[in-house]
Short mmCIF file of C-alpha atoms in Angstrom, two decimals:
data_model
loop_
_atom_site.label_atom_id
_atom_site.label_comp_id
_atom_site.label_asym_id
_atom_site.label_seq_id
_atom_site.Cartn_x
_atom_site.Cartn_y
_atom_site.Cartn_z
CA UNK G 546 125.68 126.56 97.15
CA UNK G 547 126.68 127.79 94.37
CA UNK G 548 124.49 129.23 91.24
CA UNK G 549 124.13 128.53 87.69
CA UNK G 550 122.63 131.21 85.27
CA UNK G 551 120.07 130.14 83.21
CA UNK G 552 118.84 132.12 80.13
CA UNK G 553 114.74 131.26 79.75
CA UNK G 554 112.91 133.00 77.25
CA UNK G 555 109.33 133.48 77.67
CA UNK G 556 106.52 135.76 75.94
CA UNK G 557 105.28 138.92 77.44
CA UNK G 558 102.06 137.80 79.70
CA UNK G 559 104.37 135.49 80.91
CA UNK G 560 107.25 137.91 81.80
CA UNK G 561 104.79 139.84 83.45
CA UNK G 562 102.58 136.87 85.97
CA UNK G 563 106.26 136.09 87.28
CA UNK G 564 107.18 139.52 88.02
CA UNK G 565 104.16 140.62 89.59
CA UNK G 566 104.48 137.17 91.52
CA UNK G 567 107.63 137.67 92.73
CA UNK G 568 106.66 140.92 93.89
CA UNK G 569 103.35 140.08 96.02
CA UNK G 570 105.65 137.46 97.41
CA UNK G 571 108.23 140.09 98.29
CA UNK G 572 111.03 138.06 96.18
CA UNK G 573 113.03 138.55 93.38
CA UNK G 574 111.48 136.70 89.95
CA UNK G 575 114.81 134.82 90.45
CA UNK G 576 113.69 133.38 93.25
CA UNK G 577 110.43 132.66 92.63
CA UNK G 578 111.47 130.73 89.47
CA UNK G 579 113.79 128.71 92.26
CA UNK G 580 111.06 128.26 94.11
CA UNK G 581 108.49 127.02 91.39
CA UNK G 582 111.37 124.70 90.19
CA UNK G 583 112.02 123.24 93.75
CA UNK G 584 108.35 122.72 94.25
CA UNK G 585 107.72 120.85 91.10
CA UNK G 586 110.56 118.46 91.73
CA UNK G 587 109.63 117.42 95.17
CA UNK G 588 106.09 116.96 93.84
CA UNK G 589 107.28 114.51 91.73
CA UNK G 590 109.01 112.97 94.58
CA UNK G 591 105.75 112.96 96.22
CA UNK G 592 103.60 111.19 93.15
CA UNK G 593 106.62 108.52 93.15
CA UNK G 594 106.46 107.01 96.72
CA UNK G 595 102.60 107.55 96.75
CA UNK G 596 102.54 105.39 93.46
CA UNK G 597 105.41 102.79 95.29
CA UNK G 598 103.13 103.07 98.43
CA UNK G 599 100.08 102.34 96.51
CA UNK G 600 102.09 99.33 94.28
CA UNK G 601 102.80 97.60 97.47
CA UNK G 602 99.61 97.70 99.06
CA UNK G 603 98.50 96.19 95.94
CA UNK G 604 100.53 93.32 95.45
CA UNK G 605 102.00 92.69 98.64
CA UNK G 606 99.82 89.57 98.84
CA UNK G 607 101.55 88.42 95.88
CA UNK G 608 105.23 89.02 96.79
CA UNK G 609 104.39 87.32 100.49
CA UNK G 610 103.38 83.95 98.36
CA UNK G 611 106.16 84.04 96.54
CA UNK G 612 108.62 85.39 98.85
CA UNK G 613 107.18 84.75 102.42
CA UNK G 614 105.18 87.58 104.96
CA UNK G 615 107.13 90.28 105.60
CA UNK G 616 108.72 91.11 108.64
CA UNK G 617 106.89 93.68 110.45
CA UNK G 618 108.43 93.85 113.76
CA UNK G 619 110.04 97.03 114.86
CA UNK G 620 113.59 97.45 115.91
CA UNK G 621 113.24 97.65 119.33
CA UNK G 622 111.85 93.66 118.65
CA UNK G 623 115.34 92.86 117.07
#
């Protein structure tokens, strides 16, 4: 894959927690600023189906009035 450069700037304390992260994780602060970016998006991933997940348990009584019971049977049933 290839990479973009990205300029960030940040203050000092800053600088220095992601450097001395990146080093007790044995990575460069590169990395670890890949990894902290990777792990924020799928978290957000995460929050979105749990909050789809949690909207259809919800109001799936109200979509089955309107639009009939779901069909629950597995594919091995087709």
């Amino acid at each position: 894959m290839a990479k973009t450069q990205l300029n960030v700037r940040v203050d000092e304390t800053t600088a220095e927690a992601a450097r001395r992260r990146a080093r007790q994780r044995g990575v460069s602060v590169n990395r670890y600023i890949e990894e902290l970016v990777q792990q924020d998006a799928g978290e957000a991933g995460r929050a979105f189906v749990e909050a789809a997940a949690d909207f259809m348990r919800r109001y799936e009584s109200v979509f089955a009035e309107e639009f009939g019971a779901p069909d629950r049977g597995t594919a091995g049933e087709r």
